Amino acid sequence: MTAPYTPGPRSRIKRNPKRGSYDRATVHAILDSAMLAHVAYTIDGLPYCTPTIHWRDGETLYWHGSSASRMLRAQGPGLPVCVTVTHLDGLVLARSAFNHSANFRCAMVFGKAHLVDDAAEKERALYAVTDRLFPGRNAELRPMTTQEIKATSVVRMEIEEASAKVRGVNVGDDEEDGIWPVWAGVIPVTTVIGHPEPSPVLPDTIPLPAHLSAFAAGRALDIALQDSFTRWQEES
């Protein structure tokens, strides 16, 4: 059994700790079933928070962007960062404004960001981000050029601390509010995959490839991303 993360001052959950978890599998599942993370950091005493596509390999998080990015250049020397991922699962409507809430899954991870300078590691990481999302796709694509790799920066962060927080229950009304004559309950929220829209210059003879089967129209995005991550891990 893998040991849970050890909470520190940055990651310890103080408000509603019963919703918190330091279990690695819980944290990893939240990270792996999302396509977008937010990276928070400080440059010259000023706070920034940048959305980015992320991917995880073991206890290492990666993200990437343009080599001209001020964000990535600033993070490169080992800047402390906080990376968060959140899934909104429901709108919770109570009988009082105070008790309205949301159902969610979120993960907050901490570490130091470093630019990936090793050419081989960088190239592996850039191919990994595509195969992590769409396992098997790289085998069908034209290879990246040297200039494309040069134009892209990759950042990695070893996870030092992490915590998850989850709310997945119905309304938490005060007992005396239970007879108030207004509707209360949960409105579920799901990000659903739509129907593919082919490129306008795509020949009719090229079908949707099998490696995109996880992203069938009508599936929940988080489930599709988790399935893709699991397949990538199994095939790596």
PDB file of C-alpha atoms in Angstrom:
ATOM      1  CA  MET A   1       0.000   0.000   0.000  1.00  0.00           C
ATOM      2  CA  THR A   2       1.322   3.443  -0.940  1.00  0.00           C
ATOM      3  CA  ALA A   3       1.687   5.790   2.003  1.00  0.00           C
ATOM      4  CA  PRO A   4      -0.437   8.952   1.961  1.00  0.00           C
ATOM      5  CA  TYR A   5       1.109  12.375   1.587  1.00  0.00           C
ATOM      6  CA  THR A   6       2.311  13.896   4.832  1.00  0.00           C
ATOM      7  CA  PRO A   7       0.474  17.189   5.323  1.00  0.00           C
ATOM      8  CA  GLY A   8       2.525  20.262   6.116  1.00  0.00           C
ATOM      9  CA  PRO A   9       1.641  23.882   6.850  1.00  0.00           C
ATOM     10  CA  ARG A  10       0.828  24.508   3.178  1.00  0.00           C
ATOM     11  CA  SER A  11      -1.370  21.480   2.528  1.00  0.00           C
ATOM     12  CA  ARG A  12      -3.076  20.710   5.838  1.00  0.00           C
ATOM     13  CA  ILE A  13      -6.842  21.142   5.517  1.00  0.00           C
ATOM     14  CA  LYS A  14      -8.214  23.216   8.369  1.00  0.00           C
ATOM     15  CA  ARG A  15     -11.724  24.151   7.217  1.00  0.00           C
ATOM     16  CA  ASN A  16     -14.058  21.128   7.041  1.00  0.00           C
ATOM     17  CA  PRO A  17     -11.179  18.655   7.483  1.00  0.00           C
ATOM     18  CA  LYS A  18     -13.616  15.728   7.217  1.00  0.00           C
ATOM     19  CA  ARG A  19     -13.817  16.496   3.491  1.00  0.00           C
ATOM     20  CA  GLY A  20     -10.045  16.375   3.161  1.00  0.00           C
ATOM     21  CA  SER A  21      -7.776  13.546   2.122  1.00  0.00           C
ATOM     22  CA  TYR A  22      -4.034  13.058   1.776  1.00  0.00           C
ATOM     23  CA  ASP A  23      -4.465   9.706   0.044  1.00  0.00           C
ATOM     24  CA  ARG A  24      -2.231   9.545  -3.034  1.00  0.00           C
ATOM     25  CA  ALA A  25      -4.746   7.633  -5.126  1.00  0.00           C
ATOM     26  CA  THR A  26      -7.420  10.254  -4.417  1.00  0.00           C
ATOM     27  CA  VAL A  27      -5.105  13.156  -5.282  1.00  0.00           C
ATOM     28  CA  HIS A  28      -3.817  11.428  -8.412  1.00  0.00           C
ATOM     29  CA  ALA A  29      -7.316  10.585  -9.669  1.00  0.00           C
ATOM     30  CA  ILE A  30      -8.357  14.242  -9.432  1.00  0.00           C
ATOM     31  CA  LEU A  31      -5.220  15.355 -11.275  1.00  0.00           C
ATOM     32  CA  ASP A  32      -5.411  12.669 -13.948  1.00  0.00           C
ATOM     33  CA  SER A  33      -9.090  13.180 -14.809  1.00  0.00           C
ATOM     34  CA  ALA A  34      -8.605  16.881 -15.557  1.00  0.00           C
ATOM     35  CA  MET A  35      -7.096  18.575 -18.586  1.00  0.00           C
ATOM     36  CA  LEU A  36      -6.577  21.992 -17.044  1.00  0.00           C
ATOM     37  CA  ALA A  37      -4.659  23.090 -13.956  1.00  0.00           C
ATOM     38  CA  HIS A  38      -3.878  26.480 -12.469  1.00  0.00           C
ATOM     39  CA  VAL A  39      -0.295  27.242 -11.421  1.00  0.00           C
ATOM     40  CA  ALA A  40       0.082  29.913  -8.737  1.00  0.00           C
ATOM     41  CA  TYR A  41       3.419  31.600  -8.039  1.00  0.00           C
ATOM     42  CA  THR A  42       5.031  34.917  -7.140  1.00  0.00           C
ATOM     43  CA  ILE A  43       7.342  37.026  -9.321  1.00  0.00           C
ATOM     44  CA  ASP A  44       9.017  40.095  -7.848  1.00  0.00           C
ATOM     45  CA  GLY A  45       6.557  40.121  -4.975  1.00  0.00           C
ATOM     46  CA  LEU A  46       3.478  40.058  -7.226  1.00  0.00           C
ATOM     47  CA  PRO A  47       1.043  37.098  -7.360  1.00  0.00           C
ATOM     48  CA  TYR A  48       0.153  35.290 -10.590  1.00  0.00           C
ATOM     49  CA  CYS A  49      -2.027  32.310 -11.413  1.00  0.00           C
ATOM     50  CA  THR A  50      -1.825  30.773 -14.882  1.00  0.00           C
ATOM     51  CA  PRO A  51      -4.046  28.084 -16.460  1.00  0.00           C
ATOM     52  CA  THR A  52      -2.180  25.328 -18.273  1.00  0.00           C
ATOM     53  CA  ILE A  53      -2.504  21.785 -19.586  1.00  0.00           C
ATOM     54  CA  HIS A  54      -0.764  19.434 -17.174  1.00  0.00           C
ATOM     55  CA  TRP A  55       0.145  15.770 -17.001  1.00  0.00           C
ATOM     56  CA  ARG A  56       1.483  13.490 -14.288  1.00  0.00           C
ATOM     57  CA  ASP A  57       4.136  10.793 -14.415  1.00  0.00           C
ATOM     58  CA  GLY A  58       4.423   9.151 -11.013  1.00  0.00           C
ATOM     59  CA  GLU A  59       5.141  11.879  -8.459  1.00  0.00           C
ATOM     60  CA  THR A  60       6.154  14.398 -11.127  1.00  0.00           C
ATOM     61  CA  LEU A  61       3.825  16.980 -12.640  1.00  0.00           C
ATOM     62  CA  TYR A  62       4.629  18.532 -16.009  1.00  0.00           C
ATOM     63  CA  TRP A  63       3.260  21.492 -17.920  1.00  0.00           C
ATOM     64  CA  HIS A  64       4.464  23.290 -21.018  1.00  0.00           C
ATOM     65  CA  GLY A  65       4.174  26.472 -23.042  1.00  0.00           C
ATOM     66  CA  SER A  66       6.014  28.835 -25.334  1.00  0.00           C
ATOM     67  CA  SER A  67       9.756  29.276 -24.792  1.00  0.00           C
ATOM     68  CA  ALA A  68       9.037  33.015 -24.780  1.00  0.00           C
ATOM     69  CA  SER A  69       6.655  32.660 -21.835  1.00  0.00           C
ATOM     70  CA  ARG A  70       7.581  34.907 -18.905  1.00  0.00           C
ATOM     71  CA  MET A  71       5.761  32.509 -16.619  1.00  0.00           C
ATOM     72  CA  LEU A  72       7.867  29.515 -17.605  1.00  0.00           C
ATOM     73  CA  ARG A  73      11.138  31.444 -17.562  1.00  0.00           C
ATOM     74  CA  ALA A  74      10.376  32.689 -14.050  1.00  0.00           C
ATOM     75  CA  GLN A  75       9.442  29.228 -12.789  1.00  0.00           C
ATOM     76  CA  GLY A  76      12.514  27.567 -14.245  1.00  0.00           C
ATOM     77  CA  PRO A  77      15.103  28.151 -11.475  1.00  0.00           C
ATOM     78  CA  GLY A  78      13.138  26.226  -8.843  1.00  0.00           C
ATOM     79  CA  LEU A  79      10.371  28.675  -8.003  1.00  0.00           C
ATOM     80  CA  PRO A  80       7.931  27.432  -5.329  1.00  0.00           C
ATOM     81  CA  VAL A  81       4.521  26.903  -6.920  1.00  0.00           C
ATOM     82  CA  CYS A  82       1.065  25.679  -5.991  1.00  0.00           C
ATOM     83  CA  VAL A  83      -0.867  23.716  -8.622  1.00  0.00           C
ATOM     84  CA  THR A  84      -4.625  23.256  -8.271  1.00  0.00           C
ATOM     85  CA  VAL A  85      -7.209  21.218 -10.160  1.00  0.00           C
ATOM     86  CA  THR A  86     -10.958  21.445  -9.539  1.00  0.00           C
ATOM     87  CA  HIS A  87     -13.942  19.496 -10.863  1.00  0.00           C
ATOM     88  CA  LEU A  88     -17.396  21.031 -10.390  1.00  0.00           C
ATOM     89  CA  ASP A  89     -19.891  18.193  -9.887  1.00  0.00           C
ATOM     90  CA  GLY A  90     -23.056  19.893  -8.704  1.00  0.00           C
ATOM     91  CA  LEU A  91     -24.874  23.037  -7.608  1.00  0.00           C
ATOM     92  CA  VAL A  92     -26.257  22.640  -4.088  1.00  0.00           C
ATOM     93  CA  LEU A  93     -29.380  24.701  -3.416  1.00  0.00           C
ATOM     94  CA  ALA A  94     -30.420  24.916   0.218  1.00  0.00           C
ATOM     95  CA  ARG A  95     -33.341  26.599   1.975  1.00  0.00           C
ATOM     96  CA  SER A  96     -31.136  29.491   3.063  1.00  0.00           C
ATOM     97  CA  ALA A  97     -28.576  31.495   1.104  1.00  0.00           C
ATOM     98  CA  PHE A  98     -25.973  30.728   3.771  1.00  0.00           C
ATOM     99  CA  ASN A  99     -26.182  26.960   3.191  1.00  0.00           C
ATOM    100  CA  HIS A 100     -25.959  27.022  -0.599  1.00  0.00           C
ATOM    101  CA  SER A 101     -22.849  25.187  -1.745  1.00  0.00           C
ATOM    102  CA  ALA A 102     -21.312  23.114  -4.537  1.00  0.00           C
ATOM    103  CA  ASN A 103     -20.254  19.529  -4.953  1.00  0.00           C
ATOM    104  CA  PHE A 104     -16.667  19.330  -6.123  1.00  0.00           C
ATOM    105  CA  ARG A 105     -13.387  17.436  -6.205  1.00  0.00           C
ATOM    106  CA  CYS A 106     -10.194  19.447  -5.920  1.00  0.00           C
ATOM    107  CA  ALA A 107      -6.504  18.765  -5.451  1.00  0.00           C
ATOM    108  CA  MET A 108      -3.803  21.176  -4.318  1.00  0.00           C
ATOM    109  CA  VAL A 109      -0.167  20.188  -4.779  1.00  0.00           C
ATOM    110  CA  PHE A 110       3.029  21.986  -3.856  1.00  0.00           C
ATOM    111  CA  GLY A 111       6.605  21.816  -5.050  1.00  0.00           C
ATOM    112  CA  LYS A 112       9.379  23.641  -6.874  1.00  0.00           C
ATOM    113  CA  ALA A 113       9.146  24.185 -10.622  1.00  0.00           C
ATOM    114  CA  HIS A 114      12.184  23.483 -12.812  1.00  0.00           C
ATOM    115  CA  LEU A 115      12.658  23.915 -16.538  1.00  0.00           C
ATOM    116  CA  VAL A 116      13.471  20.645 -18.266  1.00  0.00           C
ATOM    117  CA  ASP A 117      16.873  21.337 -19.836  1.00  0.00           C
ATOM    118  CA  ASP A 118      17.877  17.820 -20.823  1.00  0.00           C
ATOM    119  CA  ALA A 119      17.043  17.466 -24.530  1.00  0.00           C
ATOM    120  CA  ALA A 120      16.046  13.793 -24.337  1.00  0.00           C
ATOM    121  CA  GLU A 121      13.807  14.285 -21.307  1.00  0.00           C
ATOM    122  CA  LYS A 122      12.202  17.319 -22.910  1.00  0.00           C
ATOM    123  CA  GLU A 123      11.424  15.448 -26.116  1.00  0.00           C
ATOM    124  CA  ARG A 124       9.986  12.502 -24.157  1.00  0.00           C
ATOM    125  CA  ALA A 125       7.814  14.873 -22.136  1.00  0.00           C
ATOM    126  CA  LEU A 126       6.464  16.638 -25.220  1.00  0.00           C
ATOM    127  CA  TYR A 127       5.488  13.346 -26.801  1.00  0.00           C
ATOM    128  CA  ALA A 128       4.044  12.184 -23.474  1.00  0.00           C
ATOM    129  CA  VAL A 129       1.550  15.044 -23.217  1.00  0.00           C
ATOM    130  CA  THR A 130      -0.100  13.930 -26.462  1.00  0.00           C
ATOM    131  CA  ASP A 131      -0.092  10.217 -25.659  1.00  0.00           C
ATOM    132  CA  ARG A 132      -1.281  10.886 -22.108  1.00  0.00           C
ATOM    133  CA  LEU A 133      -4.394  12.556 -23.546  1.00  0.00           C
ATOM    134  CA  PHE A 134      -4.763  10.446 -26.698  1.00  0.00           C
ATOM    135  CA  PRO A 135      -2.823   7.169 -26.285  1.00  0.00           C
ATOM    136  CA  GLY A 136      -1.442   5.951 -29.609  1.00  0.00           C
ATOM    137  CA  ARG A 137      -1.834   9.255 -31.433  1.00  0.00           C
ATOM    138  CA  ASN A 138       1.864  10.040 -31.745  1.00  0.00           C
ATOM    139  CA  ALA A 139       2.338   6.921 -33.836  1.00  0.00           C
ATOM    140  CA  GLU A 140       0.083   8.468 -36.517  1.00  0.00           C
ATOM    141  CA  LEU A 141       1.387  12.050 -36.412  1.00  0.00           C
ATOM    142  CA  ARG A 142       4.299  13.564 -38.268  1.00  0.00           C
ATOM    143  CA  PRO A 143       7.293  13.839 -35.911  1.00  0.00           C
ATOM    144  CA  MET A 144       7.946  17.136 -34.168  1.00  0.00           C
ATOM    145  CA  THR A 145      10.617  19.277 -35.770  1.00  0.00           C
ATOM    146  CA  THR A 146      13.712  20.520 -33.985  1.00  0.00           C
ATOM    147  CA  GLN A 147      12.352  24.063 -34.195  1.00  0.00           C
ATOM    148  CA  GLU A 148       9.026  23.033 -32.638  1.00  0.00           C
ATOM    149  CA  ILE A 149      10.813  21.428 -29.713  1.00  0.00           C
ATOM    150  CA  LYS A 150      13.044  24.476 -29.331  1.00  0.00           C
ATOM    151  CA  ALA A 151      10.014  26.788 -29.347  1.00  0.00           C
ATOM    152  CA  THR A 152       8.398  24.918 -26.457  1.00  0.00           C
ATOM    153  CA  SER A 153       9.420  24.931 -22.809  1.00  0.00           C
ATOM    154  CA  VAL A 154       8.585  22.111 -20.405  1.00  0.00           C
ATOM    155  CA  VAL A 155       8.399  22.532 -16.636  1.00  0.00           C
ATOM    156  CA  ARG A 156       8.432  19.712 -14.115  1.00  0.00           C
ATOM    157  CA  MET A 157       7.575  19.708 -10.437  1.00  0.00           C
ATOM    158  CA  GLU A 158       8.158  16.948  -7.934  1.00  0.00           C
ATOM    159  CA  ILE A 159       5.155  16.777  -5.621  1.00  0.00           C
ATOM    160  CA  GLU A 160       6.354  17.679  -2.106  1.00  0.00           C
ATOM    161  CA  GLU A 161       2.968  18.085  -0.406  1.00  0.00           C
ATOM    162  CA  ALA A 162      -0.567  17.453  -1.604  1.00  0.00           C
ATOM    163  CA  SER A 163      -4.125  17.301  -0.376  1.00  0.00           C
ATOM    164  CA  ALA A 164      -7.555  16.662  -1.833  1.00  0.00           C
ATOM    165  CA  LYS A 165     -10.924  17.999  -0.782  1.00  0.00           C
ATOM    166  CA  VAL A 166     -14.227  16.516  -1.884  1.00  0.00           C
ATOM    167  CA  ARG A 167     -17.884  17.383  -1.325  1.00  0.00           C
ATOM    168  CA  GLY A 168     -20.352  14.922  -2.805  1.00  0.00           C
ATOM    169  CA  VAL A 169     -23.490  15.053  -0.659  1.00  0.00           C
ATOM    170  CA  ASN A 170     -26.921  16.653  -0.759  1.00  0.00           C
ATOM    171  CA  VAL A 171     -28.139  19.759   1.012  1.00  0.00           C
ATOM    172  CA  GLY A 172     -26.823  20.620   4.471  1.00  0.00           C
ATOM    173  CA  ASP A 173     -29.841  22.559   5.710  1.00  0.00           C
ATOM    174  CA  ASP A 174     -30.176  23.724   9.282  1.00  0.00           C
ATOM    175  CA  GLU A 175     -32.713  21.479  11.019  1.00  0.00           C
ATOM    176  CA  GLU A 176     -35.241  24.265  11.491  1.00  0.00           C
ATOM    177  CA  ASP A 177     -35.087  25.141   7.764  1.00  0.00           C
ATOM    178  CA  GLY A 178     -36.405  21.745   6.677  1.00  0.00           C
ATOM    179  CA  ILE A 179     -40.022  22.931   6.590  1.00  0.00           C
ATOM    180  CA  TRP A 180     -39.338  26.138   4.629  1.00  0.00           C
ATOM    181  CA  PRO A 181     -41.525  25.914   1.463  1.00  0.00           C
ATOM    182  CA  VAL A 182     -38.877  26.230  -1.253  1.00  0.00           C
ATOM    183  CA  TRP A 183     -37.224  23.659  -3.503  1.00  0.00           C
ATOM    184  CA  ALA A 184     -33.862  22.371  -2.279  1.00  0.00           C
ATOM    185  CA  GLY A 185     -31.503  19.793  -3.697  1.00  0.00           C
ATOM    186  CA  VAL A 186     -28.567  19.246  -6.053  1.00  0.00           C
ATOM    187  CA  ILE A 187     -28.341  20.159  -9.728  1.00  0.00           C
ATOM    188  CA  PRO A 188     -25.639  17.846 -11.158  1.00  0.00           C
ATOM    189  CA  VAL A 189     -22.987  19.407 -13.389  1.00  0.00           C
ATOM    190  CA  THR A 190     -21.006  17.409 -15.960  1.00  0.00           C
ATOM    191  CA  THR A 191     -18.710  18.463 -18.799  1.00  0.00           C
ATOM    192  CA  VAL A 192     -19.832  16.290 -21.712  1.00  0.00           C
ATOM    193  CA  ILE A 193     -17.969  15.569 -24.945  1.00  0.00           C
ATOM    194  CA  GLY A 194     -19.718  16.718 -28.097  1.00  0.00           C
ATOM    195  CA  HIS A 195     -19.738  15.298 -31.615  1.00  0.00           C
ATOM    196  CA  PRO A 196     -16.398  15.561 -33.482  1.00  0.00           C
ATOM    197  CA  GLU A 197     -16.111  18.374 -36.039  1.00  0.00           C
ATOM    198  CA  PRO A 198     -13.674  17.321 -38.800  1.00  0.00           C
ATOM    199  CA  SER A 199     -11.157  19.746 -40.250  1.00  0.00           C
ATOM    200  CA  PRO A 200     -12.601  21.450 -43.349  1.00  0.00           C
ATOM    201  CA  VAL A 201      -9.695  20.076 -45.426  1.00  0.00           C
ATOM    202  CA  LEU A 202      -9.893  16.514 -44.047  1.00  0.00           C
ATOM    203  CA  PRO A 203     -10.503  13.962 -46.815  1.00  0.00           C
ATOM    204  CA  ASP A 204     -13.718  11.990 -46.404  1.00  0.00           C
ATOM    205  CA  THR A 205     -11.697   8.781 -46.610  1.00  0.00           C
ATOM    206  CA  ILE A 206      -9.998   9.388 -43.230  1.00  0.00           C
ATOM    207  CA  PRO A 207     -12.169   8.050 -40.387  1.00  0.00           C
ATOM    208  CA  LEU A 208     -12.077   8.968 -36.703  1.00  0.00           C
ATOM    209  CA  PRO A 209      -9.157   6.885 -35.342  1.00  0.00           C
ATOM    210  CA  ALA A 210      -9.614   4.122 -32.797  1.00  0.00           C
ATOM    211  CA  HIS A 211      -7.324   5.880 -30.308  1.00  0.00           C
ATOM    212  CA  LEU A 212     -10.055   8.510 -29.817  1.00  0.00           C
ATOM    213  CA  SER A 213     -12.675   5.963 -28.742  1.00  0.00           C
ATOM    214  CA  ALA A 214     -12.541   7.205 -25.150  1.00  0.00           C
ATOM    215  CA  PHE A 215     -13.825  10.576 -26.353  1.00  0.00           C
ATOM    216  CA  ALA A 216     -17.133   9.349 -27.744  1.00  0.00           C
ATOM    217  CA  ALA A 217     -19.899  11.957 -27.907  1.00  0.00           C
ATOM    218  CA  GLY A 218     -21.958  12.040 -24.732  1.00  0.00           C
ATOM    219  CA  ARG A 219     -19.239  10.757 -22.397  1.00  0.00           C
ATOM    220  CA  ALA A 220     -18.177  12.768 -19.381  1.00  0.00           C
ATOM    221  CA  LEU A 221     -14.825  14.450 -19.999  1.00  0.00           C
ATOM    222  CA  ASP A 222     -13.317  13.479 -16.631  1.00  0.00           C
ATOM    223  CA  ILE A 223     -14.108   9.805 -17.211  1.00  0.00           C
ATOM    224  CA  ALA A 224     -12.636   9.926 -20.719  1.00  0.00           C
ATOM    225  CA  LEU A 225      -9.442  11.570 -19.451  1.00  0.00           C
ATOM    226  CA  GLN A 226      -9.095   9.037 -16.635  1.00  0.00           C
ATOM    227  CA  ASP A 227      -9.560   6.188 -19.118  1.00  0.00           C
ATOM    228  CA  SER A 228      -6.927   7.698 -21.414  1.00  0.00           C
ATOM    229  CA  PHE A 229      -4.478   8.140 -18.545  1.00  0.00           C
ATOM    230  CA  THR A 230      -4.965   4.526 -17.418  1.00  0.00           C
ATOM    231  CA  ARG A 231      -4.401   3.245 -20.964  1.00  0.00           C
ATOM    232  CA  TRP A 232      -1.289   5.402 -21.348  1.00  0.00           C
ATOM    233  CA  GLN A 233       0.130   4.031 -18.104  1.00  0.00           C
ATOM    234  CA  GLU A 234      -0.577   0.471 -19.164  1.00  0.00           C
ATOM    235  CA  GLU A 235       1.080   0.965 -22.554  1.00  0.00           C
ATOM    236  CA  SER A 236       4.102   2.957 -21.325  1.00  0.00           C
TER     237      SER A 236
END
